[in-house]
Amino acid sequence: ILNVEQSPQSLHVQEGDSTNFTCSFPSSNFYALHWYRWETAKSPEALFVMTLNGDEKKKGQISATLNTKEGYSYLYIKGSQPEDSATYLCAFNSGYSTLTFGKGTMLLVSP
Amino acid sequence: NAGVTQTPKFRILKIGQSMTLQCTQDMNHNYMYWYRQDPGMGLKLIYYSVGAGITDKGEVPNGYNVSRSTTEDFPLRLELAAPSQTSVYFCASRPQGENQPQHFGDGTRLSIL
């Protein structure tokens, strides 16, 4: 069973704060690292799929970096807004058709 | 374009009853997945399929069965419902290509009493 860890488990910030989360995954047999955004009462939606060491992806105020050699990815949110409140999931793909998900980081942004 | 559709959205079962959770997708995706989500546990893979006629076990397959007779449909069957199967179930699909993201349905909340 692959071990995908996310930290922190939860985070509460004020509107306008910038924040970041960590996803740790096995550094061997790496194929891709996925990030999903999961709002309460909705279904997970894909943010990024990252494949190359050193990769950096950006969507609006959300960005992610990838280090496959040491097995971690960071997700950054610049200037958090209440609508950014969600659980952020990362998932590891070792190339065998399936994803192993972390437990997620729950972000709450207060106005 | 409806994406991934799951039915029902909610269901209460008695212990020992059986039911089928339906999942259908209209994106012509080869790959389909069933997950369960329990509080504090993240998404756990139950079964998956890489194409019509092919299914494989995931991390937590015990107590479940699946079939994939068409590209569109991937039903999940509970034969003898147990309280441990109380969970939220998500179906997902993706196209060919290991770098493709998965598209999720809205989930089925199942309680077994």
PDB file of N, CA and C in Angstrom, chain A residues 1 9 31-32 34 36 38 41-46 49 51 89 93 95-99 101-103, chain B residues 31 33 35 37 40-45 48 50 59 90 94 98-107:
ATOM      1  N   ILE A   1       0.857  -1.189   0.000  1.00  0.00           N
ATOM      2  CA  ILE A   1       0.000   0.000   0.000  1.00  0.00           C
ATOM      3  C   ILE A   1       0.890   1.235   0.000  1.00  0.00           C
ATOM      4  N   GLN A   9      -3.518  18.820   8.405  1.00  0.00           N
ATOM      5  CA  GLN A   9      -4.822  18.183   8.216  1.00  0.00           C
ATOM      6  C   GLN A   9      -5.890  19.236   7.970  1.00  0.00           C
ATOM      7  N   TYR A  31       4.995   8.449 -11.433  1.00  0.00           N
ATOM      8  CA  TYR A  31       4.495   8.723 -12.776  1.00  0.00           C
ATOM      9  C   TYR A  31       3.848  10.097 -12.844  1.00  0.00           C
ATOM     10  N   ALA A  32       2.976  10.398 -11.897  1.00  0.00           N
ATOM     11  CA  ALA A  32       2.317  11.706 -11.885  1.00  0.00           C
ATOM     12  C   ALA A  32       1.771  12.000 -10.490  1.00  0.00           C
ATOM     13  N   HIS A  34      -1.356  14.287  -8.786  1.00  0.00           N
ATOM     14  CA  HIS A  34      -2.581  15.053  -9.066  1.00  0.00           C
ATOM     15  C   HIS A  34      -2.958  15.886  -7.852  1.00  0.00           C
ATOM     16  N   TYR A  36      -6.491  17.889  -6.444  1.00  0.00           N
ATOM     17  CA  TYR A  36      -7.927  18.083  -6.623  1.00  0.00           C
ATOM     18  C   TYR A  36      -8.449  19.052  -5.572  1.00  0.00           C
ATOM     19  N   TRP A  38     -11.927  20.011  -3.492  1.00  0.00           N
ATOM     20  CA  TRP A  38     -13.171  19.343  -3.148  1.00  0.00           C
ATOM     21  C   TRP A  38     -13.969  20.235  -2.214  1.00  0.00           C
ATOM     22  N   ALA A  41     -20.153  19.219  -0.126  1.00  0.00           N
ATOM     23  CA  ALA A  41     -21.388  18.842  -0.828  1.00  0.00           C
ATOM     24  C   ALA A  41     -21.223  18.805  -2.354  1.00  0.00           C
ATOM     25  N   LYS A  42     -19.993  18.852  -2.805  1.00  0.00           N
ATOM     26  CA  LYS A  42     -19.749  18.698  -4.238  1.00  0.00           C
ATOM     27  C   LYS A  42     -18.791  17.531  -4.467  1.00  0.00           C
ATOM     28  N   SER A  43     -18.357  17.343  -5.687  1.00  0.00           N
ATOM     29  CA  SER A  43     -17.414  16.270  -5.997  1.00  0.00           C
ATOM     30  C   SER A  43     -16.032  16.864  -6.263  1.00  0.00           C
ATOM     31  N   PRO A  44     -14.975  16.071  -6.085  1.00  0.00           N
ATOM     32  CA  PRO A  44     -13.617  16.578  -6.335  1.00  0.00           C
ATOM     33  C   PRO A  44     -13.458  17.028  -7.789  1.00  0.00           C
ATOM     34  N   GLU A  45     -12.735  18.142  -7.952  1.00  0.00           N
ATOM     35  CA  GLU A  45     -12.447  18.650  -9.282  1.00  0.00           C
ATOM     36  C   GLU A  45     -10.938  18.779  -9.458  1.00  0.00           C
ATOM     37  N   ALA A  46     -10.448  18.363 -10.609  1.00  0.00           N
ATOM     38  CA  ALA A  46      -9.009  18.384 -10.854  1.00  0.00           C
ATOM     39  C   ALA A  46      -8.480  19.812 -10.934  1.00  0.00           C
ATOM     40  N   VAL A  49      -2.290  18.228 -12.880  1.00  0.00           N
ATOM     41  CA  VAL A  49      -1.601  16.948 -12.993  1.00  0.00           C
ATOM     42  C   VAL A  49      -0.148  17.279 -13.303  1.00  0.00           C
ATOM     43  N   THR A  51       3.918  16.052 -13.716  1.00  0.00           N
ATOM     44  CA  THR A  51       4.672  14.864 -14.086  1.00  0.00           C
ATOM     45  C   THR A  51       6.186  15.032 -14.013  1.00  0.00           C
ATOM     46  N   LEU A  89      -7.001  17.780  -2.130  1.00  0.00           N
ATOM     47  CA  LEU A  89      -6.499  16.409  -2.153  1.00  0.00           C
ATOM     48  C   LEU A  89      -5.327  16.292  -3.107  1.00  0.00           C
ATOM     49  N   ASN A  93       0.244   8.762  -8.661  1.00  0.00           N
ATOM     50  CA  ASN A  93       0.062   7.792  -9.737  1.00  0.00           C
ATOM     51  C   ASN A  93       1.416   7.146 -10.025  1.00  0.00           C
ATOM     52  N   GLY A  95       1.655   4.808 -12.299  1.00  0.00           N
ATOM     53  CA  GLY A  95       1.597   4.325 -13.669  1.00  0.00           C
ATOM     54  C   GLY A  95       0.836   3.032 -13.862  1.00  0.00           C
ATOM     55  N   TYR A  96       0.050   2.642 -12.854  1.00  0.00           N
ATOM     56  CA  TYR A  96      -0.698   1.395 -12.949  1.00  0.00           C
ATOM     57  C   TYR A  96      -2.200   1.646 -12.988  1.00  0.00           C
ATOM     58  N   SER A  97      -2.593   2.724 -13.623  1.00  0.00           N
ATOM     59  CA  SER A  97      -4.000   3.034 -13.901  1.00  0.00           C
ATOM     60  C   SER A  97      -4.780   3.562 -12.716  1.00  0.00           C
ATOM     61  N   THR A  98      -4.228   3.513 -11.521  1.00  0.00           N
ATOM     62  CA  THR A  98      -4.997   3.959 -10.359  1.00  0.00           C
ATOM     63  C   THR A  98      -4.266   5.073  -9.623  1.00  0.00           C
ATOM     64  N   LEU A  99      -5.011   5.790  -8.785  1.00  0.00           N
ATOM     65  CA  LEU A  99      -4.462   6.842  -7.940  1.00  0.00           C
ATOM     66  C   LEU A  99      -4.559   6.428  -6.481  1.00  0.00           C
ATOM     67  N   PHE A 101      -4.834   8.319  -2.989  1.00  0.00           N
ATOM     68  CA  PHE A 101      -5.138   9.653  -2.484  1.00  0.00           C
ATOM     69  C   PHE A 101      -4.609   9.846  -1.069  1.00  0.00           C
ATOM     70  N   GLY A 102      -4.194  11.087  -0.773  1.00  0.00           N
ATOM     71  CA  GLY A 102      -3.958  11.487   0.597  1.00  0.00           C
ATOM     72  C   GLY A 102      -5.295  11.792   1.261  1.00  0.00           C
ATOM     73  N   LYS A 103      -5.226  12.070   2.579  1.00  0.00           N
ATOM     74  CA  LYS A 103      -6.469  12.325   3.310  1.00  0.00           C
ATOM     75  C   LYS A 103      -6.966  13.757   3.124  1.00  0.00           C
TER      76      LYS A 103
ATOM     77  N   TYR B  31     -11.606   4.368 -18.650  1.00  0.00           N
ATOM     78  CA  TYR B  31     -11.294   4.034 -17.262  1.00  0.00           C
ATOM     79  C   TYR B  31     -12.391   4.529 -16.336  1.00  0.00           C
ATOM     80  N   TYR B  33     -13.854   4.136 -12.029  1.00  0.00           N
ATOM     81  CA  TYR B  33     -13.399   3.821 -10.676  1.00  0.00           C
ATOM     82  C   TYR B  33     -14.550   3.975  -9.686  1.00  0.00           C
ATOM     83  N   TYR B  35     -14.884   4.600  -5.512  1.00  0.00           N
ATOM     84  CA  TYR B  35     -14.215   4.909  -4.252  1.00  0.00           C
ATOM     85  C   TYR B  35     -15.261   4.980  -3.143  1.00  0.00           C
ATOM     86  N   GLN B  37     -15.579   7.018   0.698  1.00  0.00           N
ATOM     87  CA  GLN B  37     -14.976   8.076   1.480  1.00  0.00           C
ATOM     88  C   GLN B  37     -15.554   8.045   2.876  1.00  0.00           C
ATOM     89  N   GLY B  40     -12.221  11.298   7.776  1.00  0.00           N
ATOM     90  CA  GLY B  40     -10.821  11.240   8.175  1.00  0.00           C
ATOM     91  C   GLY B  40      -9.990  10.209   7.448  1.00  0.00           C
ATOM     92  N   MET B  41     -10.563   9.543   6.454  1.00  0.00           N
ATOM     93  CA  MET B  41      -9.849   8.430   5.810  1.00  0.00           C
ATOM     94  C   MET B  41      -9.517   8.692   4.352  1.00  0.00           C
ATOM     95  N   GLY B  42      -9.997   9.769   3.775  1.00  0.00           N
ATOM     96  CA  GLY B  42      -9.712  10.014   2.370  1.00  0.00           C
ATOM     97  C   GLY B  42     -10.479   9.068   1.460  1.00  0.00           C
ATOM     98  N   LEU B  43     -10.128   9.073   0.208  1.00  0.00           N
ATOM     99  CA  LEU B  43     -10.791   8.236  -0.792  1.00  0.00           C
ATOM    100  C   LEU B  43     -10.059   6.899  -0.895  1.00  0.00           C
ATOM    101  N   LYS B  44     -10.810   5.806  -0.743  1.00  0.00           N
ATOM    102  CA  LYS B  44     -10.236   4.469  -0.870  1.00  0.00           C
ATOM    103  C   LYS B  44     -10.827   3.794  -2.105  1.00  0.00           C
ATOM    104  N   LEU B  45      -9.972   3.205  -2.932  1.00  0.00           N
ATOM    105  CA  LEU B  45     -10.402   2.574  -4.168  1.00  0.00           C
ATOM    106  C   LEU B  45     -11.010   1.207  -3.894  1.00  0.00           C
ATOM    107  N   TYR B  48     -11.942  -0.948 -10.009  1.00  0.00           N
ATOM    108  CA  TYR B  48     -11.774  -0.110 -11.168  1.00  0.00           C
ATOM    109  C   TYR B  48     -11.856  -0.950 -12.433  1.00  0.00           C
ATOM    110  N   VAL B  50     -10.568  -0.789 -16.703  1.00  0.00           N
ATOM    111  CA  VAL B  50      -9.796  -0.104 -17.753  1.00  0.00           C
ATOM    112  C   VAL B  50     -10.495  -0.178 -19.106  1.00  0.00           C
ATOM    113  N   GLU B  59      -8.179  -1.278  -3.322  1.00  0.00           N
ATOM    114  CA  GLU B  59      -7.642  -1.486  -1.976  1.00  0.00           C
ATOM    115  C   GLU B  59      -8.651  -2.143  -1.032  1.00  0.00           C
ATOM    116  N   PHE B  90     -18.147   7.347  -4.338  1.00  0.00           N
ATOM    117  CA  PHE B  90     -17.908   8.185  -5.512  1.00  0.00           C
ATOM    118  C   PHE B  90     -17.468   7.320  -6.684  1.00  0.00           C
ATOM    119  N   ARG B  94     -12.010   8.503 -16.410  1.00  0.00           N
ATOM    120  CA  ARG B  94     -11.010   9.305 -17.099  1.00  0.00           C
ATOM    121  C   ARG B  94     -10.758   8.711 -18.475  1.00  0.00           C
ATOM    122  N   GLU B  98      -2.267   8.017 -18.795  1.00  0.00           N
ATOM    123  CA  GLU B  98      -2.036   8.004 -17.352  1.00  0.00           C
ATOM    124  C   GLU B  98      -1.989   9.407 -16.761  1.00  0.00           C
ATOM    125  N   ASN B  99      -1.758  10.434 -17.563  1.00  0.00           N
ATOM    126  CA  ASN B  99      -1.692  11.799 -17.055  1.00  0.00           C
ATOM    127  C   ASN B  99      -3.035  12.503 -17.037  1.00  0.00           C
ATOM    128  N   GLN B 100      -4.074  11.792 -17.404  1.00  0.00           N
ATOM    129  CA  GLN B 100      -5.391  12.416 -17.447  1.00  0.00           C
ATOM    130  C   GLN B 100      -6.006  12.466 -16.051  1.00  0.00           C
ATOM    131  N   PRO B 101      -6.649  13.593 -15.684  1.00  0.00           N
ATOM    132  CA  PRO B 101      -7.319  13.659 -14.388  1.00  0.00           C
ATOM    133  C   PRO B 101      -8.606  12.851 -14.393  1.00  0.00           C
ATOM    134  N   GLN B 102      -9.049  12.491 -13.211  1.00  0.00           N
ATOM    135  CA  GLN B 102     -10.311  11.784 -13.082  1.00  0.00           C
ATOM    136  C   GLN B 102     -11.454  12.781 -12.909  1.00  0.00           C
ATOM    137  N   HIS B 103     -12.613  12.410 -13.464  1.00  0.00           N
ATOM    138  CA  HIS B 103     -13.834  13.204 -13.351  1.00  0.00           C
ATOM    139  C   HIS B 103     -14.776  12.458 -12.423  1.00  0.00           C
ATOM    140  N   PHE B 104     -15.268  13.145 -11.396  1.00  0.00           N
ATOM    141  CA  PHE B 104     -16.051  12.496 -10.357  1.00  0.00           C
ATOM    142  C   PHE B 104     -17.542  12.779 -10.492  1.00  0.00           C
ATOM    143  N   GLY B 105     -18.339  11.792 -10.085  1.00  0.00           N
ATOM    144  CA  GLY B 105     -19.756  12.013  -9.895  1.00  0.00           C
ATOM    145  C   GLY B 105     -20.009  12.719  -8.578  1.00  0.00           C
ATOM    146  N   ASP B 106     -21.279  13.003  -8.301  1.00  0.00           N
ATOM    147  CA  ASP B 106     -21.645  13.759  -7.110  1.00  0.00           C
ATOM    148  C   ASP B 106     -21.738  12.911  -5.849  1.00  0.00           C
ATOM    149  N   GLY B 107     -21.591  11.603  -5.978  1.00  0.00           N
ATOM    150  CA  GLY B 107     -21.569  10.733  -4.811  1.00  0.00           C
ATOM    151  C   GLY B 107     -22.922  10.155  -4.456  1.00  0.00           C
TER     152      GLY B 107
END
